[in-house]
Each structure stands twice: as structure tokens, then as C-alpha cells.
mmCIF file of C-alpha atoms in Angstrom:
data_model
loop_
_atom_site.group_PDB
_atom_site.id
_atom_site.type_symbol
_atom_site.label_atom_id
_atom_site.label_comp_id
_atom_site.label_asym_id
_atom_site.label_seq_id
_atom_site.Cartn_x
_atom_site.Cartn_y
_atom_site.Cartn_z
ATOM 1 C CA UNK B 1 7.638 111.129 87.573
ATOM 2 C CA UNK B 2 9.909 109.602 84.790
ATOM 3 C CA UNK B 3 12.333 108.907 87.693
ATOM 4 C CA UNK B 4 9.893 107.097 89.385
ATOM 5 C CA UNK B 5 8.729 105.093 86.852
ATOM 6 C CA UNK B 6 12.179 104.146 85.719
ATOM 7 C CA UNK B 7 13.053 103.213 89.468
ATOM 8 C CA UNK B 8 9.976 100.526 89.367
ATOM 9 C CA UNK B 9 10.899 99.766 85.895
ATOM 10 C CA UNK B 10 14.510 98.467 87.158
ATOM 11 C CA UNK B 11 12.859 96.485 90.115
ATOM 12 C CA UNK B 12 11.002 94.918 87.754
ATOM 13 C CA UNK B 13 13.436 93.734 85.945
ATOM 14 C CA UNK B 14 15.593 92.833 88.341
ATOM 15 C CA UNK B 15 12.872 90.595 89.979
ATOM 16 C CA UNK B 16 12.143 88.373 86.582
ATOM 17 C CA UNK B 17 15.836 88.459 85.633
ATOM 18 C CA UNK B 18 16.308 85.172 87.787
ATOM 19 C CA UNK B 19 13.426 83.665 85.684
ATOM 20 C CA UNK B 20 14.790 84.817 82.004
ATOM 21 C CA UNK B 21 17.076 81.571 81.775
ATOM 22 C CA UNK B 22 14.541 78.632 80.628
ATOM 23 C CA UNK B 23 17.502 76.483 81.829
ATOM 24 C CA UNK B 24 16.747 77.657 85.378
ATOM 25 C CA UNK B 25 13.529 76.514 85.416
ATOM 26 C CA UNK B 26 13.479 73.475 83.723
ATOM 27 C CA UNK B 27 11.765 70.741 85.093
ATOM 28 C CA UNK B 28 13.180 67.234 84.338
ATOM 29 C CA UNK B 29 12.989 63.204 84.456
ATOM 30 C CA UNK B 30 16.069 61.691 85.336
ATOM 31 C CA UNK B 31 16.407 58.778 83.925
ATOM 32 C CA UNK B 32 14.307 59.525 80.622
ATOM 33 C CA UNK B 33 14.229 56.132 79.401
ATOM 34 C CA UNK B 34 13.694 53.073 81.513
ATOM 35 C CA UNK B 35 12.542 49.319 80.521
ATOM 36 C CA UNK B 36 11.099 47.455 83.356
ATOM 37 C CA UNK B 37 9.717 43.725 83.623
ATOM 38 C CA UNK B 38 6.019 43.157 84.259
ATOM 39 C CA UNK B 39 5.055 43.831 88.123
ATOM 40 C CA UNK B 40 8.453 45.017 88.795
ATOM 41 C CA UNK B 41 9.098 48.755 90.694
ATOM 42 C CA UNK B 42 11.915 51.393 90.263
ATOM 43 C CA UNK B 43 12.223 55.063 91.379
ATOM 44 C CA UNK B 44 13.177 58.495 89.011
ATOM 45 C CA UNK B 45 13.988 61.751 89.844
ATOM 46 C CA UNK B 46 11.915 64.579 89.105
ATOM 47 C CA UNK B 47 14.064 68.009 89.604
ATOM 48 C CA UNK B 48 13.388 71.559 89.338
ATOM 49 C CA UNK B 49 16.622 73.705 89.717
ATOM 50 C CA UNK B 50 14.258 76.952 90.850
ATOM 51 C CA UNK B 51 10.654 77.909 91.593
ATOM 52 C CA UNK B 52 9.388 80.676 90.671
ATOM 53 C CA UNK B 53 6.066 80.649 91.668
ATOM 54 C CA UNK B 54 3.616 78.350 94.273
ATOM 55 C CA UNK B 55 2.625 75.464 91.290
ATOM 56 C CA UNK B 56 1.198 72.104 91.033
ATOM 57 C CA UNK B 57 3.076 69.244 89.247
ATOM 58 C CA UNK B 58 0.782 66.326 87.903
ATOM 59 C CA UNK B 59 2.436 63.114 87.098
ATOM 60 C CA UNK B 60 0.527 60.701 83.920
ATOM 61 C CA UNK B 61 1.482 58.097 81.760
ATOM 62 C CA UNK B 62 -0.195 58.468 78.264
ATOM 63 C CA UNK B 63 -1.382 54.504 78.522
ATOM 64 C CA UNK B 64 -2.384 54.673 83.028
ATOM 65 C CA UNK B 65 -3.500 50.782 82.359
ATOM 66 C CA UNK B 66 0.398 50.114 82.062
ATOM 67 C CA UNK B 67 1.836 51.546 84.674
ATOM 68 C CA UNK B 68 1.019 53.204 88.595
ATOM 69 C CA UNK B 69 2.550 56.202 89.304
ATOM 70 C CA UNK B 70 3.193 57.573 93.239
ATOM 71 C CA UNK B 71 2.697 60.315 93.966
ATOM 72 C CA UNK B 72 0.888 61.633 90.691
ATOM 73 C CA UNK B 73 0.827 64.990 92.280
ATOM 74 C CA UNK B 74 3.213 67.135 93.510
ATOM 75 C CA UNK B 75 3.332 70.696 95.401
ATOM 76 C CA UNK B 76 5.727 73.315 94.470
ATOM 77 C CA UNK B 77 6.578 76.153 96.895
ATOM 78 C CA UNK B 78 7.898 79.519 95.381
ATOM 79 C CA UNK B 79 11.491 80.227 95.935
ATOM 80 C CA UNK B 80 12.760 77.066 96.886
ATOM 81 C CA UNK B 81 16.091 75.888 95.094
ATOM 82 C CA UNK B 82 16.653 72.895 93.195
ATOM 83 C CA UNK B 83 14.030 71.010 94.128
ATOM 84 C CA UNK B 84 13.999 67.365 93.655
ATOM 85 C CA UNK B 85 11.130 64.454 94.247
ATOM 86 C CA UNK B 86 11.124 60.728 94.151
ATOM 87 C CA UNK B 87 8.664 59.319 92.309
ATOM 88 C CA UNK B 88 7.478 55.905 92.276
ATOM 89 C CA UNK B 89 6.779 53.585 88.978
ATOM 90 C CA UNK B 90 5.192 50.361 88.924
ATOM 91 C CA UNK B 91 5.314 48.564 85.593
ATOM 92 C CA UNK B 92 1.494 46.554 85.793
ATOM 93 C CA UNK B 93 1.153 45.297 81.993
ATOM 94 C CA UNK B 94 3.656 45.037 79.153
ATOM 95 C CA UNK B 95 3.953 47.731 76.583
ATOM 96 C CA UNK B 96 5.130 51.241 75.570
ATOM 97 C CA UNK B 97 4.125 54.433 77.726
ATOM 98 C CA UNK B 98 5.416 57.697 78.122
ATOM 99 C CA UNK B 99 5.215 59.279 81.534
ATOM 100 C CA UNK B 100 4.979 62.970 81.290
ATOM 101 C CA UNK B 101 5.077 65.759 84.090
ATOM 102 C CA UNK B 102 2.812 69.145 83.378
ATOM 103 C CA UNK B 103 2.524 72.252 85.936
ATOM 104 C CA UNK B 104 0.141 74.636 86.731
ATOM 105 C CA UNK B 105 2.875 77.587 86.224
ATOM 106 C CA UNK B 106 3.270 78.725 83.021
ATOM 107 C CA UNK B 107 7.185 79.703 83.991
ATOM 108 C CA UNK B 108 8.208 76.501 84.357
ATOM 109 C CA UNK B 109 9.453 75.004 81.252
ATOM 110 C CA UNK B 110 8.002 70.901 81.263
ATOM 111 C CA UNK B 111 9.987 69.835 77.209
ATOM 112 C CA UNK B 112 12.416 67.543 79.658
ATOM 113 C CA UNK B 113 9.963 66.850 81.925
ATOM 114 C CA UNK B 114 9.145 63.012 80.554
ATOM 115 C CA UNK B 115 10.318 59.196 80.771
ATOM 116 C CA UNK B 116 9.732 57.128 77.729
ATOM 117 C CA UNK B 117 8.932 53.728 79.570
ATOM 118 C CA UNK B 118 9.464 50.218 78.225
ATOM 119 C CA UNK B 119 7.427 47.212 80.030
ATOM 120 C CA UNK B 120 8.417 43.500 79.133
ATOM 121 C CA UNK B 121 7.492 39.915 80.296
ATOM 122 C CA UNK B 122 10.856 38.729 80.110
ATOM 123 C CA UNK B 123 14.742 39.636 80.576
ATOM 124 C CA UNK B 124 15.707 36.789 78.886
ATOM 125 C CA UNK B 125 13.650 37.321 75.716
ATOM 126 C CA UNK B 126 15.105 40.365 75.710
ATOM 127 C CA UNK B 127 18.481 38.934 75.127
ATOM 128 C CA UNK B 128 17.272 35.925 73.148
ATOM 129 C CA UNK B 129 15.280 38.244 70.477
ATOM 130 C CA UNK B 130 18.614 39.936 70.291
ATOM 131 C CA UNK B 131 20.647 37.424 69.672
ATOM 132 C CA UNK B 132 18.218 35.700 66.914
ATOM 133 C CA UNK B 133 18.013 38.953 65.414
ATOM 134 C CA UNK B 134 21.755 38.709 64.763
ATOM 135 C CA UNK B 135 21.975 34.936 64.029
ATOM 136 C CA UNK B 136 18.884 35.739 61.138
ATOM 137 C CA UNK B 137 21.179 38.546 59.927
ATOM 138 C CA UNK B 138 23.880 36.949 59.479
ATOM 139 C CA UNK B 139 22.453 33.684 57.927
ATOM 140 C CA UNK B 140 20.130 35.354 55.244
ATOM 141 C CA UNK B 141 23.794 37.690 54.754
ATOM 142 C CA UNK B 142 25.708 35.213 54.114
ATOM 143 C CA UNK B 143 23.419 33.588 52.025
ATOM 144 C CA UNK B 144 24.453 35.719 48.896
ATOM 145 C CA UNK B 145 27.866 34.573 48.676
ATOM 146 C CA UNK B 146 27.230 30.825 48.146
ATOM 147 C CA UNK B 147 25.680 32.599 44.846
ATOM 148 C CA UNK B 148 28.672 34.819 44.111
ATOM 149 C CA UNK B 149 31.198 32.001 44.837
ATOM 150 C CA UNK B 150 29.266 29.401 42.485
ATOM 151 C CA UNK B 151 29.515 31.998 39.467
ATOM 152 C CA UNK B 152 32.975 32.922 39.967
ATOM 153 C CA UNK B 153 34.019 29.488 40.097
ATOM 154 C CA UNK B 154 32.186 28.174 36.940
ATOM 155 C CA UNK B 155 32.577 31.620 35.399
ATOM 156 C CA UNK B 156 29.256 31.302 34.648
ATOM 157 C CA UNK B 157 25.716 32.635 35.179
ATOM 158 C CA UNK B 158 23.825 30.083 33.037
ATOM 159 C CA UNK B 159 21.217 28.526 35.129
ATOM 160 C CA UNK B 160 20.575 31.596 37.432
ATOM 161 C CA UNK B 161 17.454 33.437 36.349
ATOM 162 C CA UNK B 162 17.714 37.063 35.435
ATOM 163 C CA UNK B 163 13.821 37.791 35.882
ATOM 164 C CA UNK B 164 14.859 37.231 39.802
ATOM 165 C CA UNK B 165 17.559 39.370 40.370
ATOM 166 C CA UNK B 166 16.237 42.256 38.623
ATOM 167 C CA UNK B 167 13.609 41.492 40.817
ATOM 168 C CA UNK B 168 15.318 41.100 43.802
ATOM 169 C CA UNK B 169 17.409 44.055 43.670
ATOM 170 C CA UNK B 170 13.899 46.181 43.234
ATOM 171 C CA UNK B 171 12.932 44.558 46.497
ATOM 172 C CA UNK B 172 15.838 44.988 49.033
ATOM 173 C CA UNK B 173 16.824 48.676 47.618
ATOM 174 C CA UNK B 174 12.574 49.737 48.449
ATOM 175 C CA UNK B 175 13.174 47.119 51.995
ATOM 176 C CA UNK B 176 16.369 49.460 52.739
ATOM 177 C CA UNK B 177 14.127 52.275 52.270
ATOM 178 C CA UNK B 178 11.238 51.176 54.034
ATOM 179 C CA UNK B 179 13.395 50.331 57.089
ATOM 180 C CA UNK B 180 15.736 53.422 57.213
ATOM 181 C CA UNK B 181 12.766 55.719 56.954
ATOM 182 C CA UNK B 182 11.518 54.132 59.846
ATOM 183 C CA UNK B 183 14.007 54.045 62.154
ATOM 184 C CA UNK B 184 16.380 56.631 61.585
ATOM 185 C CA UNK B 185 12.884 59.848 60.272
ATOM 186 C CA UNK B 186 11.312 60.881 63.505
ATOM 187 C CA UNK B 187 8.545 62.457 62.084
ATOM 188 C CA UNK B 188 8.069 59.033 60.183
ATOM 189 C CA UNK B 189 8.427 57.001 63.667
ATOM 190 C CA UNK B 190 5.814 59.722 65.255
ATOM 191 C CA UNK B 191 3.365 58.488 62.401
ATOM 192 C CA UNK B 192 3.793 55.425 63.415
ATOM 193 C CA UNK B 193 3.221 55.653 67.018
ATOM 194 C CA UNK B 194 0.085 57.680 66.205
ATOM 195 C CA UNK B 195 -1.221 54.429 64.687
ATOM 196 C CA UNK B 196 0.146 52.321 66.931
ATOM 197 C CA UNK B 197 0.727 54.347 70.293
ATOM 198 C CA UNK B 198 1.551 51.520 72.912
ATOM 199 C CA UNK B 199 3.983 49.544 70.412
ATOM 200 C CA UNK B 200 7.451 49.636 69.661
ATOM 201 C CA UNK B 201 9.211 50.278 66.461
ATOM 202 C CA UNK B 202 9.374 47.057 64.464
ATOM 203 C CA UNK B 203 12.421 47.760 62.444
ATOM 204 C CA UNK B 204 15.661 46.600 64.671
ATOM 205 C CA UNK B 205 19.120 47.944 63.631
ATOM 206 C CA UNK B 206 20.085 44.175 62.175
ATOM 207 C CA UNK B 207 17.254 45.056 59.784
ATOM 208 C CA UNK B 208 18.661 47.945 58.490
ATOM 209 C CA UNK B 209 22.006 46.142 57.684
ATOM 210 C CA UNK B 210 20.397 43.217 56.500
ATOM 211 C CA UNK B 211 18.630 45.472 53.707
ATOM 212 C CA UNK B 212 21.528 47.297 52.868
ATOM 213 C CA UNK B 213 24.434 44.091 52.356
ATOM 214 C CA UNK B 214 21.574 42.346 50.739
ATOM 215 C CA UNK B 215 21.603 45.352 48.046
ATOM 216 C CA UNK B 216 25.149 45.568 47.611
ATOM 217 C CA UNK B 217 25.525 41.506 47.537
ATOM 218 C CA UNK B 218 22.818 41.428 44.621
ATOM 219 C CA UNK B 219 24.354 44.379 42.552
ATOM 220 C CA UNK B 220 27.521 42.331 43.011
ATOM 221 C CA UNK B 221 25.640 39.249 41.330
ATOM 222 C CA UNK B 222 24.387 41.361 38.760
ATOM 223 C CA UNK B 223 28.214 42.625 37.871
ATOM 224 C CA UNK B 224 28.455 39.046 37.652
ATOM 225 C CA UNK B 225 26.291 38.490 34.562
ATOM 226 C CA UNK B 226 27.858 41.197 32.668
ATOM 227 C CA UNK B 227 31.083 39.333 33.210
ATOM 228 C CA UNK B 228 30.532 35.658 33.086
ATOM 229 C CA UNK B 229 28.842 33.079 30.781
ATOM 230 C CA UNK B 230 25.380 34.219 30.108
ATOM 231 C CA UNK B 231 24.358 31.993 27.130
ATOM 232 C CA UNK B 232 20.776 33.118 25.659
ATOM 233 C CA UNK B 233 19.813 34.818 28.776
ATOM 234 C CA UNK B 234 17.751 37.995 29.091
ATOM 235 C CA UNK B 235 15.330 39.745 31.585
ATOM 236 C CA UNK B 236 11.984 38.511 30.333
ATOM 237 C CA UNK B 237 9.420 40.716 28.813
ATOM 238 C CA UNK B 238 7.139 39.686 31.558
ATOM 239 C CA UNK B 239 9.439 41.065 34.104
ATOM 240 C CA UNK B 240 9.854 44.506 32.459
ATOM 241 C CA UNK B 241 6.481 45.114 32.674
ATOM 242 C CA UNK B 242 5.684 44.019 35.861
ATOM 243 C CA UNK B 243 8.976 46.603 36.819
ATOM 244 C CA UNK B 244 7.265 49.236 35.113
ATOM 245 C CA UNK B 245 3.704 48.793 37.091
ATOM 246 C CA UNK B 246 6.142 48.832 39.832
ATOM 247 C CA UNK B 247 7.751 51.665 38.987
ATOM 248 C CA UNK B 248 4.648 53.903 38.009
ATOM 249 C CA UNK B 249 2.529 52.565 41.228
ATOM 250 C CA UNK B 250 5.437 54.310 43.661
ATOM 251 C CA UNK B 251 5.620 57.152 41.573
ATOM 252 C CA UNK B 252 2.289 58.056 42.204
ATOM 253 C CA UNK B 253 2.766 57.314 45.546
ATOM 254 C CA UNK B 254 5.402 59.799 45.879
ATOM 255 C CA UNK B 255 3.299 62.903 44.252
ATOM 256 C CA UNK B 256 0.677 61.853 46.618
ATOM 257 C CA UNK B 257 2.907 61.999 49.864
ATOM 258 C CA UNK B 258 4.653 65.523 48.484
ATOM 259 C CA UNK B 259 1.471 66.771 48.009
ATOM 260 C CA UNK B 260 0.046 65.525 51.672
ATOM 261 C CA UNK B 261 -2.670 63.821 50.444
ATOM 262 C CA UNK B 262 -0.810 60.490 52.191
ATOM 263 C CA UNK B 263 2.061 60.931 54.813
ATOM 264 C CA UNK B 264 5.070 59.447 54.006
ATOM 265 C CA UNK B 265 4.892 56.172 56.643
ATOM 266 C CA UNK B 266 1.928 55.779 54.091
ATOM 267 C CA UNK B 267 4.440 55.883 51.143
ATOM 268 C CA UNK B 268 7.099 53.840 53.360
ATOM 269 C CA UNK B 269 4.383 51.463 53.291
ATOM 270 C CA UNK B 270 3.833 51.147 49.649
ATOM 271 C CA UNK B 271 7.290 50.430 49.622
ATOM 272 C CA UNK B 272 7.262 47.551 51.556
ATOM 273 C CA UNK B 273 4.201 45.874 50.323
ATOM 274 C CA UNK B 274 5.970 45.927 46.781
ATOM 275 C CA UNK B 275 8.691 44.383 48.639
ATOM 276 C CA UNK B 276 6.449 41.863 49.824
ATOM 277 C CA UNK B 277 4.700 41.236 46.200
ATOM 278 C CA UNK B 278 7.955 41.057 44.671
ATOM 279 C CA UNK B 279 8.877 38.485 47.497
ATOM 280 C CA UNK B 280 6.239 36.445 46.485
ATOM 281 C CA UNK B 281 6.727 36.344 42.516
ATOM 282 C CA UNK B 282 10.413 36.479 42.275
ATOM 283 C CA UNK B 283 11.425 32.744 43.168
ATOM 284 C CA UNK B 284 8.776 31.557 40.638
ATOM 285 C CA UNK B 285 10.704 32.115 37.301
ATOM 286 C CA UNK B 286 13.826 30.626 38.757
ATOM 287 C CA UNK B 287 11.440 27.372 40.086
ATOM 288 C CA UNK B 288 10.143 27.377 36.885
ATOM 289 C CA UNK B 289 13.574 27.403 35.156
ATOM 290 C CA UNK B 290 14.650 24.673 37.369
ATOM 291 C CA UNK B 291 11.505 22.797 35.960
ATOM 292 C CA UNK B 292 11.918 23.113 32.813
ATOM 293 C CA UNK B 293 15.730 22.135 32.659
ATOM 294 C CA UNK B 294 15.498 19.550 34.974
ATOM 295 C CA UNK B 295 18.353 20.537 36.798
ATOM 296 C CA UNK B 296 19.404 23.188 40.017
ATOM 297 C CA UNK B 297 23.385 23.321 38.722
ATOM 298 C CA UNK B 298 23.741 26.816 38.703
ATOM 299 C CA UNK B 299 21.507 28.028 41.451
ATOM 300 C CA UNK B 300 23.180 27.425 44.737
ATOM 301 C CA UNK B 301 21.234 25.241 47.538
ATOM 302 C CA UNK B 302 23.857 27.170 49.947
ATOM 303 C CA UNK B 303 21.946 30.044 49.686
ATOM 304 C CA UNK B 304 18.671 28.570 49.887
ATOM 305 C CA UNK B 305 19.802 26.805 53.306
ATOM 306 C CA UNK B 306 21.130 29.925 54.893
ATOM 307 C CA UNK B 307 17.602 31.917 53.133
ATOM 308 C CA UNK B 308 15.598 28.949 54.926
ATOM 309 C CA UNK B 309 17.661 29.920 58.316
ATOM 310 C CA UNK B 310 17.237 33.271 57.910
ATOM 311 C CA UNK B 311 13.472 33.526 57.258
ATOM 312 C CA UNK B 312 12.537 31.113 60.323
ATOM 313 C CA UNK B 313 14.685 33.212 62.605
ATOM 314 C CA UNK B 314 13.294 36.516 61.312
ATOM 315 C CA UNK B 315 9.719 35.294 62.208
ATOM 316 C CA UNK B 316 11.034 33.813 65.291
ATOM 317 C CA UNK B 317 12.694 37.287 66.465
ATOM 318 C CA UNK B 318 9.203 39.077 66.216
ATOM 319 C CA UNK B 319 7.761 36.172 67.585
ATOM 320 C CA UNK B 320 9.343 36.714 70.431
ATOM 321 C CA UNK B 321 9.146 40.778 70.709
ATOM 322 C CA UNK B 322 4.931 40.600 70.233
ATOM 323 C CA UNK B 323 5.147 38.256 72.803
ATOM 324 C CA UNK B 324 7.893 40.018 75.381
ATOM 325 C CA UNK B 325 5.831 42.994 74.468
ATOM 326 C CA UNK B 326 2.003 42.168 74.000
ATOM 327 C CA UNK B 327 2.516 44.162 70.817
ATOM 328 C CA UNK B 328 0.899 42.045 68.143
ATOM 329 C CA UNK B 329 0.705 44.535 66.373
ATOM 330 C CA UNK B 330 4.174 44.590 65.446
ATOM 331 C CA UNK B 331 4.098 41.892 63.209
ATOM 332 C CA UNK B 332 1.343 43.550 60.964
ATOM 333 C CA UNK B 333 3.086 46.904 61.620
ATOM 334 C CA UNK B 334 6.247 45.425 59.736
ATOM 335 C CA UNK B 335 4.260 43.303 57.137
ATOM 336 C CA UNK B 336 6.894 42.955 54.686
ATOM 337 C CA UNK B 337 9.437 41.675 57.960
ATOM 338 C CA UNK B 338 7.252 39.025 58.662
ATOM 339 C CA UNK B 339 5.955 37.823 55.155
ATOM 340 C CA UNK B 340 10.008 37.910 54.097
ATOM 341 C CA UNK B 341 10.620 35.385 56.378
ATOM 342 C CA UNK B 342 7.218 33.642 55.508
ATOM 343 C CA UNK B 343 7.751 33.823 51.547
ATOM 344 C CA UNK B 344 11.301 32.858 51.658
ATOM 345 C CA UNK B 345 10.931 29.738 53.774
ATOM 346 C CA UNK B 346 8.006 28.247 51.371
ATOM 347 C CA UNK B 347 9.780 28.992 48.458
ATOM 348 C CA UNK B 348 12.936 27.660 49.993
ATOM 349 C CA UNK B 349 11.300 24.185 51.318
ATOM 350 C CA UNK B 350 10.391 23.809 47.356
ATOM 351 C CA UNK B 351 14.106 24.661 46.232
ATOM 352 C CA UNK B 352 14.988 22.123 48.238
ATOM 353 C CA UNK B 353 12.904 19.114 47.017
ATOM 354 C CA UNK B 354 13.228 20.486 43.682
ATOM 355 C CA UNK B 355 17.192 19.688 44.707
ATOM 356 C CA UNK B 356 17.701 16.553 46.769
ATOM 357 C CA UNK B 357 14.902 14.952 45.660
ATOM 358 C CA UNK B 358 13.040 16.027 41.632
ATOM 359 C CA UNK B 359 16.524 17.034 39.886
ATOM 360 C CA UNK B 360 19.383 15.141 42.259
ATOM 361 C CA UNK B 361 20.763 13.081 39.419
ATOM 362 C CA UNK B 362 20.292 15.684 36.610
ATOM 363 C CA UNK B 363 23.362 17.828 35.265
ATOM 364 C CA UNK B 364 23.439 21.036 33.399
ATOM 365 C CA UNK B 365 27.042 21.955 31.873
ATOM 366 C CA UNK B 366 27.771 24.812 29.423
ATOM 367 C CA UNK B 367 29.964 23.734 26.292
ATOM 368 C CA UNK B 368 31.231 26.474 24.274
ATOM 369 C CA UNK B 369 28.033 28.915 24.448
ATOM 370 C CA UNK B 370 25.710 26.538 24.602
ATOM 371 C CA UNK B 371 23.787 24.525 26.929
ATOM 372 C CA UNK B 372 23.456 20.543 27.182
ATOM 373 C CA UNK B 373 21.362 18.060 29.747
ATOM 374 C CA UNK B 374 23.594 15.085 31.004
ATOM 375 C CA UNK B 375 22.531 12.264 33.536
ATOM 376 C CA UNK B 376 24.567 11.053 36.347
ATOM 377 C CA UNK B 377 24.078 8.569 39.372
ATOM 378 C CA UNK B 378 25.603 10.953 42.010
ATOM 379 C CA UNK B 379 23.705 14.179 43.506
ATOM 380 C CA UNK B 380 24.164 17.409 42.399
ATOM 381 C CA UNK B 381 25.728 19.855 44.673
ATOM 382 C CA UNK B 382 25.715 23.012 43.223
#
């Protein structure tokens, strides 16, 4: 009897040995992502190395408005060996969709089994939103050094507001964060696809670098007015208490998102809208400054010509993605992107008149620790 049931014992095994290795029975999308235009057609492979048992295959898209699929279902015959079907895509409205395969056989292993699908209007906006995306990058990066160069040669700080880089620095160090949480945290970019499930991610890799330089370029500055000239100036009382309701606001926010109460694309969030409110304050005490001296010497219109470049590009680069994409929603999924470039170029349009046309004739020099008004009939450059 034992022999018996050990003999059927070893059959049995030996029958669902083929079936042990999930490898062998994986069922998979080749390619597994694919961007298409808008009405346009392509073909993937769908393979299964073994059956193991007669099994259906259905074929969906998560978003079926966006895209046809032929044929959505698909018969499996037991015992057949590697297995392989054509299926048919037709991209029929721009977006995001994932096309997923599930089976009726609970053998067959279905993780691969998917093609993340991207539909646009245009190649060329493609490229273009690209290329923008790099131009903006560079011309709001560069836009720190006109800065940098300005104090080194006058070996001076005097007439660039401490209130704003304190300020500043706050900003692109929580930007950084907001942008490498969302792009490089999958569980972060899942949370955002849950909210907005046929969009893309907003945040572009030129982002990310953008946030970072900008960081290192304004701790540079900072250096600077340890080093330099400074005369009488100070970070205002005003601004150390608008850094500590800062500072307090995010660290409740981070006890909330430990604690689950808010996930942390919530707290990524927070982040960037104090991004966006320090955007919005921190070029007023340096316009005010430049009011109340009368001048712009020391603050570099270099910098606010690149910043003015930089923010219109920025807006144009999403411009063109919500558009290439229908995903509107990008724009008030990245916020703090968008009202960057939006804050920046007002502000910057001001610097400017406040430049070459309020102050153009008025001087600002330092003379041995102190600082004195002069007139002249030529523009200031500084």
C-alpha cells in the first residue's frame, strides 16, 4: 500500500515539476513601453514559453476610450510550447494607458504580462518640449552666475537683499525635494497616478537638475556674504518669522505623513506650495530695496534676463506637454512648475523697469563701510 502510494506520489510530482519554474510560465508583452501618435497602429508580442493548462487570455487597457485592442481575447491550448500572438493596438485619443493581459489559469504567472502605452498629437512637440525643457534649464541655470560674478567683482554684497536669499534657498532645497520625490519614489509616482490615472508625470529630468544647481548656486551666493562687503545688512526680523511658520507648517506635515494620516505626495505637495508662496514674497524685499535706494547697482539685470527666459520657457514646455498630451492636468499637478515660471516672469518684467527705466541714471557705490547715492547721465549696468 505505502508502495503504491509512493509510486503515484512520484508521478505526481513528476507531472507539476515542468510547472514549478514561474519563469516557464510567464506570460509577457514585448515591447512593454510604447508611445504612439493619435490614430496611428503598431503590433506587440504577447508570449507564453509553456501552457500548462486549456486557458483564456483577455487583453484591456485600463482607459478602453484611448486605445482599440485586436484581438482582446485569446485561446490557450494545454501543452503547446512557447506560444506567441500578435496583437493589434490602435492609439484613438491622446493620453496614458496601460494595457494589461489576465488568464483564466491560475498557473500562469501575468506580473510581465503589460505595456505601459503613451498616446501623443505630435512627434514634433515631442522633440520641441524637449528641447525647451533644456533651453529653460539652462537659462534660469545660468542665471545665478551673473549674481556670483557681480559680487566677486565688486567684492561686495551691498545692494543684494538677504531677506531673498534666505528665502530662496528655503524654496529650491523643498523644489529639489518636491521633484526628486516624484520622479525618482515609485510609491510616490503610484499616488500620483491614482489621482491622476491617464496623465503623465509632470516633473522632467531637466527639473530635477534645475532644482538641485539652483541650490548649490544660491549656497554659493550666500558664502558670498560671509566673505564680501556686507555693510549694515541682516536677514530681517520679518523674514525669520515667516521661516519659522515655514518651518513649523512642514513639520507638522511630516508627523502627519509618518503617521498616515496624509501620504507623502500629500507632504511632497506641501512642499511645493511653500515653494510657490515663497516664490511669490521673496522678490518683494529686494523690489522694495531697490525702491527705497533708488538704485539696482548691486542686483544683477543678467540674472533677471536669463530668470525672465527661463520662466516663459518653463510655462511654454508644459504648454506644450498638456497639449501633446490632453493632460491639463499636468499643469495643476505640478503647481509650483507652472506658478515658478509665472511668479518669476512678473516679478522680473518689474526688475526690469525698475532698471532701464525708474533707477537708470542712479548709482549706489560703497566707500569704506558705508553706503552713498550718486547721480550720473549714463545707465546703470549692473
Amino acid at each position: 500500500m505505502q508502495g503504491k502510494m509512493l509510486k503515484v506520489l512520484t508521478l505526481l510530482l513528476a507531472a507539476v515539476a515542468p510547472y514549478g519554474s514561474c519563469t516557464s510560465l510567464e506570460l509577457q508583452f514585448t515591447p512593454q513601453d510604447l508611445t504612439l501618435l493619435k490614430g496611428a497602429s503598431t503590433s506587440i508580442l504577447l508570449s507564453l514559453k509553456k501552457s500548462p493548462d486549456n486557458a483564456t487570455i483577455e487583453i484591456s487597457a485600463d482607459h478602453a476610450d484611448l486605445v482599440y485592442i485586436y484581438p482582446s481575447t485569446i485561446t490557450v491550448i494545454e501543452g503547446n510550447v512557447s506560444e506567441a500572438w500578435t496583437v493589434n493596438v490602435t492609439a484613438v485619443d491622446v493620453g496614458r494607458a496601460l494595457v494589461a493581459a489576465n488568464t483564466s489559469s491560475s498557473l500562469i504567472d501575468v506580473t510581465e504580462a503589460f505595456v505601459r502605452l503613451t498616446i501623443q498629437h505630435s512627434d514634433f512637440l515631442y522633440h520641441a518640449s524637449i528641447v525647451v525643457g533644456w533651453v529653460y534649464f539652462a537659462a534660469w541655470s545660468i542665471s545665478f552666475y551673473p549674481q556670483i560674478y557681480i559680487n566677486w567683482k565688486r567684492k561686495s554684497v551691498v545692494g543684494l537683499n538677504f531677506d531673498f536669499l534666505s528665502l530662496n534657498i528655503l524654496g529650491f532645497i523643498l523644489y529639489s525635494l518636491f521633484n526628486c520625490g516624484l520622479y525618482w519614489i515609485p510609491e510616490v509616482e503610484e499616488e500620483y497616478f491614482k489621482l491622476y490615472p491617464k496623465g503623465l508625470n509632470p516633473v522632467q529630468v531637466n527639473d530635477i537638475v534645475f532644482a538641485l544647481h539652483a541650490s548649490f548656486a544660491t549656497f554659493i551666493t550666500i558664502v558670498q556674504c560671509f566673505i564680501y562687503e556686507r555693510g549694515d545688512q541682516t536677514v530681517s526680523i520679518t523674514a525669520r518669522v515667516i521661516h519659522g511658520i515655514f518651518a513649523l507648517f512642514l513639520f507638522i506635515s511630516v508627523i502627519l505623513a509618518a503617521t498616515l494620516v496624509i501620504t507623502w505626495l500629500d507632504f511632497l505637495y506641501y512642499c511645493s506650495y511653500v515653494k510657490l508662496a515663497i516664490t511669490l514674497i521673496k522678490y518683494v524685499p529686494q523690489a522694495y530695496m531697490n525702491y527705497k535706494r533708488k538704485s539696482t547697482v548691486g542686483w544683477s539685470i543678467g540674472n533677471i534676463l536669463l530668470d525672465f527666459t527661463g520662466g516663459m520657457l518653463s510655462m511654454l514646455q508644459m504648454i506644450f506637454n498638456a497639449y501633446n498630451y490632453n493632460d491639463w492636468n499636468s499643469i495643476f499637478g505640478d503647481p509650483t512648475k507652472f506658478g515658478l515660471g509665472l511668479f518669476s516672469v512678473i516679478f522680473d518684467i518689474f526688475f526690469i523697469i525698475q532698471h532701464y527705466v525708474l533707477y537708470r541714471t542712479r548709482g549706489y557705490e560703497v566707500v569704506a563701510g558705508t553706503t552713498t547715492t550718486s547721480s550720473s547721465t549714463e545707465p546703470i549696468s549692473a
